[in-house]
Coordinates of C-alpha atoms in Angstrom, one line a residue:
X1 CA 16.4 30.4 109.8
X2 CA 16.6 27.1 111.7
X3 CA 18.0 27.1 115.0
X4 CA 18.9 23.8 117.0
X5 CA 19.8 22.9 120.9
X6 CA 22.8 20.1 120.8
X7 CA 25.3 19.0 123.4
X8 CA 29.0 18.4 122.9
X9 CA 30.8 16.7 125.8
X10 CA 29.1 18.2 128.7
X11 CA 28.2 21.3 126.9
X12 CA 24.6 22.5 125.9
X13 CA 24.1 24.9 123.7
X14 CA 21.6 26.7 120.7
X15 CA 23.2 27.0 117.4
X16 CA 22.3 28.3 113.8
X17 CA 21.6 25.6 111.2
X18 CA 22.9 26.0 108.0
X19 CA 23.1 22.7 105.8
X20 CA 25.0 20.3 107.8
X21 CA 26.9 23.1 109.7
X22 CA 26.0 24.6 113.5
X23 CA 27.1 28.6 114.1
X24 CA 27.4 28.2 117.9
X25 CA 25.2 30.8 119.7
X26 CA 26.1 31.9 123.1
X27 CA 23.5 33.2 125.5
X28 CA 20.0 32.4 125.5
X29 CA 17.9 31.7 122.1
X30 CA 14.8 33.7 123.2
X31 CA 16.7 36.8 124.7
X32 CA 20.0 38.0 124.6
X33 CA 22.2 36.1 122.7
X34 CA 24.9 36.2 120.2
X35 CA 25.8 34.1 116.6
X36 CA 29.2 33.0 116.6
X37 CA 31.6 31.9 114.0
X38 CA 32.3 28.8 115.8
X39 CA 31.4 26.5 113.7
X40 CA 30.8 22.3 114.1
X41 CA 29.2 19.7 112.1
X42 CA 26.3 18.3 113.0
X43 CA 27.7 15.0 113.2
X44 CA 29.9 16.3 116.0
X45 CA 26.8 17.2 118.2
X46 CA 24.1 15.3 120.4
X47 CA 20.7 17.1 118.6
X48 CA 18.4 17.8 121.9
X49 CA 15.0 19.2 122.2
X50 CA 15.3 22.2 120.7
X51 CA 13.6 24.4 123.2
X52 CA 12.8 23.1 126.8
X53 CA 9.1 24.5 127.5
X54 CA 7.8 24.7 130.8
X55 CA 4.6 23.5 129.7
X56 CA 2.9 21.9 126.7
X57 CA 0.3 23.2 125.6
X58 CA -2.1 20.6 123.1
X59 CA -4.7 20.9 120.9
X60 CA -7.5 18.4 120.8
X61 CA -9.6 17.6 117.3
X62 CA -8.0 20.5 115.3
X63 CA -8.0 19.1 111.5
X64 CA -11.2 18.9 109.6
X65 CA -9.9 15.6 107.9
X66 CA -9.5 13.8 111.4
X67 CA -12.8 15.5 112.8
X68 CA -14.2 13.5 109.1
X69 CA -12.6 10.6 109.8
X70 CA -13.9 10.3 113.7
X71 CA -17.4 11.0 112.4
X72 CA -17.2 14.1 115.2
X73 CA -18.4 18.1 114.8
X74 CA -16.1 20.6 114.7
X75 CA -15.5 22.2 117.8
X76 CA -16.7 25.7 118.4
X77 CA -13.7 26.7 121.0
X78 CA -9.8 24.7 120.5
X79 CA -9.8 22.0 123.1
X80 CA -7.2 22.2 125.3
X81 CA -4.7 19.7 128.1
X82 CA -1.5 19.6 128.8
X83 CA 1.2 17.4 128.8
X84 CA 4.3 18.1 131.3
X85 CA 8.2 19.1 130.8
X86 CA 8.7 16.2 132.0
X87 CA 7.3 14.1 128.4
X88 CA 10.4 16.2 126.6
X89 CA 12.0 13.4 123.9
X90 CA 15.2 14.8 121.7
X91 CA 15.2 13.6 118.2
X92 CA 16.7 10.4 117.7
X93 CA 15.8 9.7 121.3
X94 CA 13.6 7.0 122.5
X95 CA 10.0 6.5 123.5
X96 CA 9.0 4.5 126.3
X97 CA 6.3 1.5 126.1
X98 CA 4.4 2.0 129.8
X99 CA 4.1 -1.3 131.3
X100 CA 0.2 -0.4 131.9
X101 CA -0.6 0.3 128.7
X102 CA -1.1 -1.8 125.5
X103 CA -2.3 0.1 123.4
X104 CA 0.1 3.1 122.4
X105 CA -0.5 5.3 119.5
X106 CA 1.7 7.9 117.6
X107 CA 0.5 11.6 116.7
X108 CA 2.0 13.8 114.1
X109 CA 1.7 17.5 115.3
X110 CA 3.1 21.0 114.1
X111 CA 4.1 22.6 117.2
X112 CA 4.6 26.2 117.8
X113 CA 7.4 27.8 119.5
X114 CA 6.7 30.9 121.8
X115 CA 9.6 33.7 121.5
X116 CA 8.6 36.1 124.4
X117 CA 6.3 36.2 127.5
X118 CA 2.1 35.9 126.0
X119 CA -0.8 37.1 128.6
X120 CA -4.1 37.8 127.5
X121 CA -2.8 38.4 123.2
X122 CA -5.0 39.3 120.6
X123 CA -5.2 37.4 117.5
X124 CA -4.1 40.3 115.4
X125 CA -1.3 40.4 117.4
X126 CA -0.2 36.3 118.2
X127 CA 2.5 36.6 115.6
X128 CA 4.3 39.0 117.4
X129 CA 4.9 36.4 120.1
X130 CA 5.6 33.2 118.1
X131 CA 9.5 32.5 117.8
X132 CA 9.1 29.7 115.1
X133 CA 7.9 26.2 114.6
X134 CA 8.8 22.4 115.0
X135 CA 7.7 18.7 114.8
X136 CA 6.2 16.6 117.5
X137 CA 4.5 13.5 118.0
X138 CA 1.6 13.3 120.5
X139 CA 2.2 10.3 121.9
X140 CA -0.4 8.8 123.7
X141 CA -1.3 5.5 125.6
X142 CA -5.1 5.2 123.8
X143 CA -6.2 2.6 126.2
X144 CA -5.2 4.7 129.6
X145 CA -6.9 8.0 128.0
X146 CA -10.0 6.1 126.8
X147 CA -10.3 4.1 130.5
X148 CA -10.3 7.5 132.0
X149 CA -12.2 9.9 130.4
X150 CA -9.9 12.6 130.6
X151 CA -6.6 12.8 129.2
X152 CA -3.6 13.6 131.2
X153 CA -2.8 10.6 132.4
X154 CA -2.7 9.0 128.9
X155 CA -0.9 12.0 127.8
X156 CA 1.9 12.6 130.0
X157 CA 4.2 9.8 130.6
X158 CA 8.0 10.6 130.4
X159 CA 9.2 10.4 127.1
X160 CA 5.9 11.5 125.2
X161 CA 7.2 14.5 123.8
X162 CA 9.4 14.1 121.1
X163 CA 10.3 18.0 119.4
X164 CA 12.2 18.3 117.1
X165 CA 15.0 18.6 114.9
X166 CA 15.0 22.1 114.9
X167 CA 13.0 25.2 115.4
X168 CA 12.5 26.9 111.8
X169 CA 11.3 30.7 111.6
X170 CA 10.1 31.6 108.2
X171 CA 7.8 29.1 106.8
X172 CA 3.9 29.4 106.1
X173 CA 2.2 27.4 109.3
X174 CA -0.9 27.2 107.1
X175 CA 0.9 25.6 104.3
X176 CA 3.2 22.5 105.5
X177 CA 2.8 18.9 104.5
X178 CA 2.9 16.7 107.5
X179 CA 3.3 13.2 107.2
X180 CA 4.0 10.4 109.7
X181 CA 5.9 7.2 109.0
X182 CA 6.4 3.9 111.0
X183 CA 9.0 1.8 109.8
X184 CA 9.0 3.3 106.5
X185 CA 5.1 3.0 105.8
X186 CA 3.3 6.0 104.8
X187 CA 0.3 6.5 108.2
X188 CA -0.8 9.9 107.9
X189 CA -0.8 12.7 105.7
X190 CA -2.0 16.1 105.1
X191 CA -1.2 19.9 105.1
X192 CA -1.6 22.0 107.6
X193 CA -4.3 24.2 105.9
X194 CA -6.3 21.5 107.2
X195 CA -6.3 23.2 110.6
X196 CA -9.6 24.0 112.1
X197 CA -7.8 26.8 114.6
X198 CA -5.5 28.4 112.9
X199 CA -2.1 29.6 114.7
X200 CA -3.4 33.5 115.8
X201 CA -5.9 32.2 117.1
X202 CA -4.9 29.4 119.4
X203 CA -2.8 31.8 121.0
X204 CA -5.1 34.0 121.5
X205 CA -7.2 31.5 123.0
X206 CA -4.6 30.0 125.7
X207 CA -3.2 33.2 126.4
X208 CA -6.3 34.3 127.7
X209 CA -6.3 31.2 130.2
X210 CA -2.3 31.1 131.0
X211 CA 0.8 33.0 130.5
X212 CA 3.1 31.4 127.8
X213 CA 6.5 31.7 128.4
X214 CA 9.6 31.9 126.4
X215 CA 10.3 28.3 125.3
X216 CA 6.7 27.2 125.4
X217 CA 4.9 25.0 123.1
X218 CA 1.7 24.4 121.6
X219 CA 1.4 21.2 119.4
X220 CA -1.9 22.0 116.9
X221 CA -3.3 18.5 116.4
X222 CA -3.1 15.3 114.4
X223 CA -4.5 14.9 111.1
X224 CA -6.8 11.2 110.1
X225 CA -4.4 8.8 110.4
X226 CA -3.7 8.0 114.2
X227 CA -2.6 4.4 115.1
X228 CA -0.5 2.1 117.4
X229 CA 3.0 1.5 117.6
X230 CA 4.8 -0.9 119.1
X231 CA 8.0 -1.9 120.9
X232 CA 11.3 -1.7 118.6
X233 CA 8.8 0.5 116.0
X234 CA 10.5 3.6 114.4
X235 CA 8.2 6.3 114.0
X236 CA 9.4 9.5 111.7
X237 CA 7.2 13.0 111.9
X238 CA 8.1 14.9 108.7
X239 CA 6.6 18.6 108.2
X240 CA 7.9 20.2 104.8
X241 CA 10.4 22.8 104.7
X242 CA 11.1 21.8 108.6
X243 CA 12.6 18.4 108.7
X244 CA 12.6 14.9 110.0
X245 CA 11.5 13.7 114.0
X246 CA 13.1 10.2 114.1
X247 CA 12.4 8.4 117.4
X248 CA 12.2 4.6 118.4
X249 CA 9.9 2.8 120.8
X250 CA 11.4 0.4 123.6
X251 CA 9.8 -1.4 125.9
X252 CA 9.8 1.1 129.8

């Protein structure tokens, strides 16, 4: 099933994908709620994030082909940081260019959706707790996260999450192509079998540090590939049997 989060007019609301038409859901996606049979194009709508986490969660170095291609071991635990709600892009929206940076680079993730409150999970048990799965880009000003040594700062400027365009439940998360496009031209690609840290157990692994709420993501990592971007760039995230994450950079 793929769910999305639009706005008509004033109103916000989750809805049921299904081809190019929304069944309006009322109440809240990861609790109560109930499929309508109001019905509305999706041309009608504003598509928006389609969950709004309270917290990021990312994943550092987690495909063997980008571990290859930085010449780097594999890690022995999932590197973990953060980017705030605050970075929250909606498909089709637009990226910002910080003033202090010139060097800004794009970073096509698989991000995992968390259905219901996750404290302390065991692996054999993290599927329980995921809701479903979406696209996101990573965006990150390389230069700032390079000059510091650590990364939030380079992470977590507003407008450096794009998610998006939906939240799908029932594909294979070890099985997706993901692919990244700017302006058209092929930058990375890969499949998601490529993960060093699969999905059970990154859960397990950040559960046991922090309680994930309903809502919450965490993006996996970036495949080889990674690269720069610049102002009046389009840059398209594409994970099979998910969709497309369109999303335009302008200058701040």
């Amino acid at each position: 099933m793929k769910y999305v989060r639009f706005q008509q007019g004033e109103t916000i609301s989750y809805g049921l994908l299904e081809g190019n038409t929304i069944k309006v859901i009322e109440g809240d996606l990861f609790s109560v709620h109930t499929i309508t049979d109001h019905k509305l194009s999706i041309d009608s709508v504003q598509l928006l994030a389609p969950c709004q986490p309270s917290k990021a969660v990312c994943i550092g170095l987690n495909y063997h082909d980008h571990a290859t291609e930085m010449k780097l071991e594999l890690p022995k635990n999932p590197l973990i940081f953060m980017k705030p709600s605050s970075c929250l892009t909606n498909p089709s929206g637009i990226i910002e260019y910080p003033s202090i940076s010139s060097n800004l680079h794009y970073e096509a993730e698989m991000a995992i959706v968390i259905g219901k409150t996750a404290r302390k999970i065991p692996a054999e048990k993290a599927n329980d707790y995921v809701f479903g799965y979406t696209c996101a880009n990573d965006v990150t000003a390389r230069d700032i996260q390079m000059a510091d040594g650590q990364w939030t700062r380079g992470k977590s400027f507003d407008t450096f999450l794009p998610l998006g365009p939906c939240i799908v439940t029932d594909v294979d998360p070890h099985n997706l192509d993901i692919k990244l496009y700017l302006n058209n031209e092929l930058k990375q690609s890969s499949n998601t079998c490529q993960l060093i840290f699969k999905v059970p157990e990154l859960i397990a692994f950040v559960s046991q540090v922090m309680t994930l709420n309903p809502g919450d993501v965490i993006i996996t990592g970036t495949p080889s590939g990674v690269g720069p971007m610049n102002v009046g760039d389009t840059v398209t995230v594409e994970l099979s049997g998910i969709g497309k994450l369109v999303n335009t950079i302008v200058a701040e």
